[in-house]
Short mmCIF file of C-alpha atoms and ligand atoms in Angstrom, two decimals:
data_model
loop_
_atom_site.label_atom_id
_atom_site.label_comp_id
_atom_site.label_asym_id
_atom_site.label_seq_id
_atom_site.Cartn_x
_atom_site.Cartn_y
_atom_site.Cartn_z
CA MET A 1 77.47 125.99 123.16
CA LYS A 2 80.78 127.76 123.60
CA THR A 3 80.82 129.97 126.69
CA LYS A 4 82.88 133.16 126.74
CA ARG A 5 84.05 134.30 130.17
CA VAL A 6 85.13 137.91 130.47
CA ILE A 7 87.08 138.92 133.58
CA ILE A 8 85.85 142.48 133.87
CA ASN A 9 88.33 145.34 134.26
CA GLN A 10 88.17 149.07 133.58
CA GLU A 11 89.44 148.68 130.02
CA ASN A 12 87.10 145.96 128.81
CA GLN A 13 83.95 146.75 130.83
CA ALA A 14 82.22 148.95 128.23
CA GLU A 15 82.78 146.46 125.41
CA ALA A 16 81.71 143.49 127.59
CA LEU A 17 78.50 145.29 128.58
CA ARG A 18 77.76 146.11 124.95
CA GLU A 19 78.19 142.46 123.98
CA ALA A 20 76.05 141.29 126.91
CA ALA A 21 73.28 143.78 126.07
CA GLU A 22 73.25 142.62 122.46
CA LEU A 23 72.92 138.97 123.48
CA LEU A 24 70.11 139.83 125.91
CA HIS A 25 68.28 141.70 123.15
CA GLN A 26 68.57 138.60 120.98
CA GLY A 27 66.79 136.56 123.67
CA GLU A 28 69.96 134.98 125.06
CA VAL A 29 70.92 134.43 128.69
CA VAL A 30 73.97 136.10 130.30
CA ALA A 31 75.51 135.59 133.76
CA PHE A 32 76.52 138.75 135.63
CA PRO A 33 77.76 139.75 139.10
CA THR A 34 75.53 141.38 141.70
CA GLU A 35 76.45 142.39 145.25
CA THR A 36 74.62 139.31 146.62
CA VAL A 37 75.43 136.35 144.34
CA TYR A 38 75.90 135.97 140.56
CA GLY A 39 72.71 136.24 138.49
CA LEU A 40 71.60 134.38 135.37
CA GLY A 41 69.85 137.13 133.45
CA ALA A 42 67.35 137.31 130.62
CA ASN A 43 65.01 140.01 129.26
CA ALA A 44 62.13 139.90 131.74
CA LEU A 45 59.63 140.92 129.06
CA ASP A 46 60.57 137.97 126.80
CA SER A 47 58.94 134.68 127.88
CA ALA A 48 61.07 132.54 125.58
CA ALA A 49 64.29 134.05 126.97
CA CYS A 50 63.08 133.47 130.55
CA GLU A 51 62.22 129.88 129.67
CA LYS A 52 65.93 129.36 128.88
CA ILE A 53 66.83 130.35 132.47
CA PHE A 54 64.68 127.51 133.82
CA GLN A 55 66.21 125.03 131.34
CA ILE A 56 69.82 126.03 132.01
CA LYS A 57 69.44 125.88 135.81
CA GLY A 58 67.10 122.89 135.90
CA ARG A 59 64.84 125.16 137.97
CA PRO A 60 61.35 123.92 138.87
CA ALA A 61 58.70 125.91 136.97
CA ASP A 62 56.86 126.80 140.20
CA ASN A 63 59.84 128.79 141.52
CA PRO A 64 59.37 132.43 140.40
CA LEU A 65 62.19 134.76 139.28
CA ILE A 66 63.28 138.11 140.71
CA VAL A 67 63.13 141.00 138.23
CA HIS A 68 66.08 143.42 138.37
CA VAL A 69 65.62 147.10 137.54
CA ALA A 70 67.94 150.12 137.44
CA SER A 71 65.56 152.71 138.97
CA VAL A 72 62.48 153.10 141.15
CA GLU A 73 60.60 154.47 138.11
CA ASP A 74 61.24 151.23 136.23
CA ALA A 75 60.03 149.23 139.23
CA LYS A 76 56.78 151.20 139.31
CA LYS A 77 56.14 150.35 135.64
CA ILE A 78 55.84 146.62 136.35
CA VAL A 79 53.49 146.69 139.38
CA ARG A 80 49.80 147.49 139.77
CA TYR A 81 50.41 149.72 142.77
CA TRP A 82 53.36 151.09 144.72
CA PRO A 83 52.59 151.48 148.43
CA ALA A 84 54.19 153.99 150.82
CA GLU A 85 56.23 151.17 152.41
CA ALA A 86 57.83 150.46 149.02
CA ASP A 87 58.89 154.11 148.82
CA LEU A 88 60.42 153.94 152.29
CA CYS A 89 62.28 150.71 151.49
CA ALA A 90 63.50 151.88 148.09
CA ALA A 91 64.73 155.20 149.51
CA LYS A 92 66.67 153.45 152.25
CA PHE A 93 67.81 150.13 150.74
CA TRP A 94 67.94 150.55 146.95
CA PRO A 95 70.16 149.98 145.22
CA GLY A 96 70.92 146.99 147.44
CA PRO A 97 70.03 143.47 148.56
CA LEU A 98 66.30 143.95 149.17
CA THR A 99 63.65 142.38 146.92
CA ILE A 100 60.10 143.72 147.15
CA VAL A 101 57.04 141.60 146.23
CA LEU A 102 54.02 143.52 144.83
CA PRO A 103 50.99 142.80 142.61
CA LYS A 104 52.31 142.46 139.08
CA ASP A 105 51.48 144.41 135.96
CA GLU A 106 50.33 142.48 132.86
CA SER A 107 53.60 143.24 131.05
CA ILE A 108 55.32 140.67 133.27
CA PRO A 109 54.97 137.22 131.70
CA GLY A 110 53.40 134.44 133.77
CA ILE A 111 56.56 132.33 133.56
CA ILE A 112 58.42 134.87 135.75
CA SER A 113 55.90 134.84 138.55
CA ALA A 114 55.24 131.09 138.23
CA GLY A 115 51.55 131.82 137.90
CA LEU A 116 51.38 134.06 141.00
CA ASP A 117 49.64 137.43 140.82
CA THR A 118 52.74 139.17 142.23
CA VAL A 119 56.22 140.05 141.03
CA ALA A 120 59.47 140.23 143.03
CA ILE A 121 61.63 143.28 142.17
CA ARG A 122 65.08 144.45 143.14
CA MET A 123 67.50 147.21 142.17
CA PRO A 124 71.02 145.80 142.63
CA SER A 125 73.94 147.99 143.70
CA HIS A 126 76.78 146.16 141.93
CA PRO A 127 78.10 148.62 139.32
CA VAL A 128 78.28 145.95 136.59
CA ALA A 129 74.71 144.78 137.27
CA LEU A 130 73.36 148.33 137.24
CA ALA A 131 75.30 149.30 134.12
CA LEU A 132 74.08 146.16 132.35
CA ILE A 133 70.39 146.86 133.11
CA GLN A 134 70.87 150.46 131.99
CA ALA A 135 72.53 149.28 128.77
CA VAL A 136 69.78 146.76 127.92
CA LYS A 137 66.98 149.20 128.80
CA VAL A 138 64.66 146.39 129.89
CA PRO A 139 64.23 144.77 133.30
CA LEU A 140 66.27 141.58 133.74
CA ALA A 141 64.86 138.42 135.28
CA ALA A 142 67.72 136.78 137.14
CA PRO A 143 67.90 133.94 139.64
CA SER A 144 71.24 132.81 141.04
CA ALA A 145 73.60 131.57 138.31
CA ASN A 146 74.03 128.02 139.58
CA ILE A 147 72.51 124.62 138.87
CA SER A 148 69.29 124.46 140.90
CA GLY A 149 69.79 123.04 144.35
CA LYS A 150 73.54 123.70 144.55
CA PRO A 151 75.16 126.40 146.72
CA SER A 152 74.74 129.81 145.09
CA PRO A 153 77.70 131.22 143.15
CA THR A 154 79.63 133.92 145.02
CA ASP A 155 82.51 134.06 142.52
CA GLY A 156 82.73 134.03 138.71
CA GLU A 157 84.63 130.75 138.99
CA HIS A 158 81.57 129.08 140.57
CA VAL A 159 79.41 130.17 137.62
CA TRP A 160 82.01 128.82 135.21
CA GLN A 161 82.08 125.46 137.01
CA ASP A 162 78.28 125.11 136.97
CA LEU A 163 77.29 126.63 133.64
CA ASN A 164 80.22 126.43 131.21
CA GLY A 165 78.80 125.27 127.86
CA LYS A 166 75.22 126.21 128.71
CA LEU A 167 75.18 129.93 127.92
CA PRO A 168 77.09 132.31 125.62
CA LEU A 169 78.58 134.77 128.13
CA ILE A 170 79.69 135.08 131.76
CA LEU A 171 80.68 138.51 133.12
CA ASP A 172 83.15 137.79 135.91
CA SER A 173 83.99 140.43 138.55
CA GLY A 174 85.44 138.07 141.15
CA ARG A 175 83.95 137.52 144.57
CA THR A 176 80.62 139.15 145.53
CA ASP A 177 80.23 141.33 148.65
CA TYR A 178 77.30 139.81 150.54
CA GLY A 179 77.70 136.20 149.44
CA LEU A 180 74.05 135.52 150.41
CA GLU A 181 70.93 136.32 148.41
CA SER A 182 68.69 139.35 148.84
CA THR A 183 66.01 139.62 151.50
CA VAL A 184 62.57 138.97 149.95
CA LEU A 185 59.97 141.28 151.52
CA ASP A 186 56.29 140.86 150.66
CA LEU A 187 54.48 144.21 150.57
CA SER A 188 51.39 142.87 148.79
CA GLY A 189 49.54 141.82 151.96
CA THR A 190 48.31 143.55 155.11
CA ASN A 191 51.65 143.49 156.96
CA PRO A 192 55.19 143.64 155.53
CA THR A 193 56.46 140.04 155.69
CA ILE A 194 59.93 138.58 155.13
CA LEU A 195 59.62 135.56 152.84
CA ARG A 196 63.37 134.97 152.70
CA PRO A 197 65.96 136.52 155.03
CA GLY A 198 69.00 137.98 153.26
CA GLY A 199 71.43 140.87 152.92
CA ILE A 200 69.14 143.47 154.53
CA THR A 201 68.33 142.37 158.07
CA ARG A 202 64.93 142.18 159.75
CA GLU A 203 66.18 144.72 162.30
CA GLN A 204 67.01 147.19 159.51
CA LEU A 205 63.55 146.74 158.01
CA ILE A 206 61.82 147.17 161.38
CA ALA A 207 63.72 150.43 161.89
CA GLU A 208 62.15 151.72 158.65
CA LEU A 209 58.71 150.13 158.66
CA GLY A 210 57.88 149.50 162.33
CA LYS A 211 56.41 146.02 162.24
CA VAL A 212 57.87 143.34 159.96
CA GLU A 213 56.66 139.75 160.15
CA LEU A 214 58.60 136.61 159.40
CA ASP A 215 56.80 134.17 157.14
CA ALA A 216 56.19 130.77 158.74
CA GLY A 217 58.32 129.14 156.03
CA VAL A 218 61.48 130.99 157.07
CA ASN A 219 62.13 129.25 160.36
CA GLY A 220 60.87 125.87 159.39
CA GLN A 221 57.53 126.25 161.15
CA LEU A 222 55.56 125.46 158.04
CA GLN A 223 53.56 122.24 157.92
CA ALA A 224 54.35 119.93 155.01
CA SER A 225 50.88 120.51 153.58
CA ALA A 226 51.02 124.32 153.77
CA LYS A 227 51.73 126.36 150.66
CA PRO A 228 54.89 128.47 151.05
CA LYS A 229 54.53 132.12 149.99
CA ALA A 230 58.05 132.15 148.53
CA PRO A 231 57.69 128.98 146.47
CA GLY A 232 61.44 128.65 145.91
CA MET A 233 62.05 128.21 149.59
CA LYS A 234 60.28 124.89 149.82
CA TYR A 235 63.04 123.03 148.00
CA ARG A 236 66.21 121.57 149.45
CA HIS A 237 68.65 124.23 148.45
CA TYR A 238 72.23 125.41 148.61
CA ALA A 239 73.19 121.80 149.07
CA PRO A 240 76.65 120.36 148.57
CA ARG A 241 77.08 116.65 147.76
CA GLY A 242 78.13 115.77 151.30
CA LYS A 243 75.86 115.48 154.32
CA VAL A 244 75.63 118.75 156.25
CA ILE A 245 75.48 118.70 160.03
CA LEU A 246 74.55 121.90 161.78
CA LEU A 247 76.53 122.49 164.97
CA ASP A 248 73.82 124.55 166.58
CA LYS A 249 75.16 124.37 170.11
CA GLU A 250 75.04 126.64 173.09
CA SER A 251 78.69 126.61 174.13
CA ASP A 252 82.20 125.94 172.84
CA SER A 253 82.42 122.79 174.93
CA GLU A 254 79.22 121.48 173.33
CA ILE A 255 80.68 122.15 169.88
CA ALA A 256 83.90 120.39 170.84
CA GLU A 257 81.87 117.44 172.06
CA ALA A 258 79.88 117.28 168.81
CA VAL A 259 83.06 117.40 166.70
CA ARG A 260 84.67 114.70 168.80
CA PHE A 261 81.54 112.56 168.35
CA GLN A 262 81.66 112.91 164.58
CA LEU A 263 85.38 112.15 164.42
CA LYS A 264 84.94 109.04 166.52
CA ASN A 265 81.98 107.73 164.53
CA LYS A 266 83.14 108.43 161.01
CA LYS A 267 83.67 105.45 158.73
CA ASN A 268 87.19 104.72 157.47
CA GLN A 269 87.03 106.22 154.01
CA GLU A 270 84.80 109.14 154.93
CA LYS A 271 86.17 112.65 154.56
CA LEU A 272 85.16 115.21 157.16
CA ALA A 273 85.09 119.00 156.97
CA LEU A 274 84.53 121.64 159.61
CA LEU A 275 83.25 125.09 158.66
CA CYS A 276 83.52 127.35 161.67
CA LEU A 277 84.44 130.73 163.10
CA ARG A 278 88.09 131.53 163.80
CA GLU A 279 87.55 131.64 167.56
CA THR A 280 85.94 128.20 167.58
CA ALA A 281 88.81 126.80 165.52
CA SER A 282 91.32 128.07 168.08
CA ILE A 283 89.44 126.37 170.87
CA LEU A 284 89.28 123.08 168.98
CA GLU A 285 92.86 123.35 167.70
CA SER A 286 94.16 120.28 169.44
CA GLU A 287 91.51 118.07 167.79
CA ILE A 288 91.26 119.35 164.28
CA PRO A 289 94.57 119.58 162.39
CA VAL A 290 95.22 115.86 162.54
CA LYS A 291 91.81 114.47 161.83
CA VAL A 292 89.59 116.85 159.91
CA ASP A 293 90.19 116.65 156.16
CA LEU A 294 89.19 120.26 155.60
CA LEU A 295 89.08 123.13 158.08
CA TYR A 296 87.41 126.16 156.55
CA ILE A 297 87.42 129.36 158.61
CA LEU A 298 84.35 131.42 157.79
CA GLY A 299 85.59 134.52 159.60
CA SER A 300 85.54 136.08 163.04
CA ARG A 301 82.80 136.31 165.64
CA ASN A 302 83.38 140.05 165.46
CA ASN A 303 82.37 140.20 161.80
CA LEU A 304 79.47 137.84 161.21
CA GLN A 305 78.63 139.63 157.96
CA GLU A 306 81.93 138.45 156.48
CA ALA A 307 81.57 134.97 157.97
CA ALA A 308 78.07 134.62 156.48
CA SER A 309 79.35 135.77 153.09
CA ARG A 310 81.77 132.81 153.00
CA LEU A 311 79.23 130.06 153.66
CA PHE A 312 78.51 129.15 150.02
CA GLU A 313 82.20 129.27 149.12
CA GLY A 314 82.92 126.90 152.00
CA LEU A 315 80.21 124.48 150.93
CA ARG A 316 81.49 124.50 147.34
CA LEU A 317 85.04 123.85 148.50
CA CYS A 318 83.76 120.77 150.34
CA ASP A 319 82.38 119.44 147.05
CA GLU A 320 85.64 120.11 145.24
CA GLN A 321 87.53 118.15 147.87
CA GLY A 322 85.09 115.23 147.92
CA ILE A 323 83.99 115.79 151.52
CA ASP A 324 81.35 113.34 152.81
CA ILE A 325 80.38 114.97 156.09
CA ILE A 326 80.33 118.74 156.59
CA MET A 327 80.03 120.08 160.11
CA ALA A 328 79.03 123.74 159.97
CA GLU A 329 78.92 126.02 162.98
CA GLY A 330 75.63 127.75 163.73
CA MET A 331 75.35 131.40 164.70
CA THR A 332 72.83 133.75 166.26
CA THR A 333 69.60 134.35 164.33
CA GLU A 334 69.94 138.08 164.89
CA GLY A 335 71.09 140.41 162.11
CA ILE A 336 72.70 138.67 159.15
CA GLY A 337 72.72 135.47 161.24
CA LEU A 338 69.07 134.88 160.31
CA ALA A 339 69.95 134.56 156.61
CA TYR A 340 73.03 132.45 157.37
CA MET A 341 71.06 130.03 159.54
CA ASN A 342 68.25 129.87 156.97
CA ARG A 343 70.66 128.86 154.18
CA LEU A 344 72.38 126.33 156.40
CA GLN A 345 69.03 124.89 157.39
CA LYS A 346 68.16 124.44 153.70
CA ALA A 347 71.56 122.86 153.03
CA VAL A 348 70.91 120.39 155.83
CA GLY A 349 67.81 119.35 153.92
CA LYS A 350 65.60 116.81 155.64
CA ASN A 351 62.46 117.95 153.87
CA SER A 352 64.03 121.38 153.77
CA TYR A 353 61.88 123.75 155.72
CA LEU A 354 60.59 121.19 158.20
CA GLY A 355 63.36 121.68 160.71
CA PHE A 356 66.96 121.60 161.82
CA GLU A 357 68.77 118.36 162.13
CA LYS A 358 70.28 118.10 165.57
CA ILE A 359 73.06 115.73 166.45
P1 AMP B 401 66.62 133.08 143.52
O1 AMP B 401 66.32 133.85 142.29
O2 AMP B 401 67.10 131.70 143.25
O3 AMP B 401 67.50 133.86 144.44
O4 AMP B 401 65.22 132.90 144.27
C1 AMP B 401 64.24 133.89 144.21
C2 AMP B 401 63.41 133.82 145.46
O5 AMP B 401 62.39 134.84 145.39
C3 AMP B 401 62.70 132.50 145.64
O6 AMP B 401 62.69 132.13 146.99
C4 AMP B 401 61.30 132.81 145.15
O7 AMP B 401 60.35 131.96 145.70
C5 AMP B 401 61.13 134.26 145.59
N1 AMP B 401 60.14 134.95 144.75
C6 AMP B 401 60.28 135.35 143.48
N2 AMP B 401 59.14 135.90 143.01
C7 AMP B 401 58.23 135.84 144.01
C8 AMP B 401 56.87 136.24 144.16
N3 AMP B 401 56.21 136.81 143.18
N4 AMP B 401 56.28 136.01 145.36
C9 AMP B 401 56.96 135.42 146.35
N5 AMP B 401 58.25 135.03 146.28
C10 AMP B 401 58.88 135.22 145.13
MG1 MG B 402 68.89 130.55 143.79
#
């Protein structure tokens, strides 16, 4: 299939949205930007169209899709009930990177919820995403627009690299703001529970809702036999080709020691990358320029939001440059750091949610 890629600007936006809406009505799949990562969208009320999403991505059928809406009213139409907590969250965080899980209405096909009795819903804030949902006038099911298992796409170029030839249209608005997926919050049980940390932090949710639990799957506390509540999180995810090593160390000197260890023990042909904060790079300066094949600065310690938003881009760059070993600096698990560490943990792999790999 020939893929058209439209770099969106003020002049062509209306026409591009019209074309995208028409394709979606015909049961086709279209990639579009959101403020988190790029989405691969299909009409959420059309099972056959949603089936295409799974085929294109190579996504396991037991990994449910998030449904994107353009208003709270539209969200209410696809759930069996809408609790007071959902009102609080929507008023504060919608449109934005918060996904809410609630018991689903029958109009939502089983393929979207992967057989679960619930549906995950989000109202995105990216103007192109919102305008597209408004133009189509149906909710859009949309997972990240990448091949399953690879780092999520934070730029139209990433979507192009992964999906060119597999879908008719990519709407490209350049780099996304958050660069990490939405927070998935389950409001279908007794207590609000984070199933996946993301753009909206646990602290922000606690400020609104009081108590917010963290699902056992998030921090790798889940036993191999246990059934994760966010099925998608059980897979190795966000993974580049190279081996990822998490530098989850207490101090700069410990990080320096770990980097030195990796440099000393690398095999001749192996290519090494270091993804770290600017301040760490300055401290390690004397070691790195000569020996590391790729030094990727995520951002500053003073702006962890920005640093976290560059993680996927950094991992993808490693793939492009044929890196074999990727050392990535850890950060605090407070604020946006929880989502960053969660994605890095999944990229490390090792039975995914079973634990961090320490050097
Ligand atoms: P992605 O679309 O790739 O960003 O992944 C969507 C995430 O939302 C995955 O971790 C899913 O497991 C999770 N999710 C989607 N629908 C549900 C649901 N009904 N209940 C729990 N988690 C869900
Ligand atoms: Mg994804």
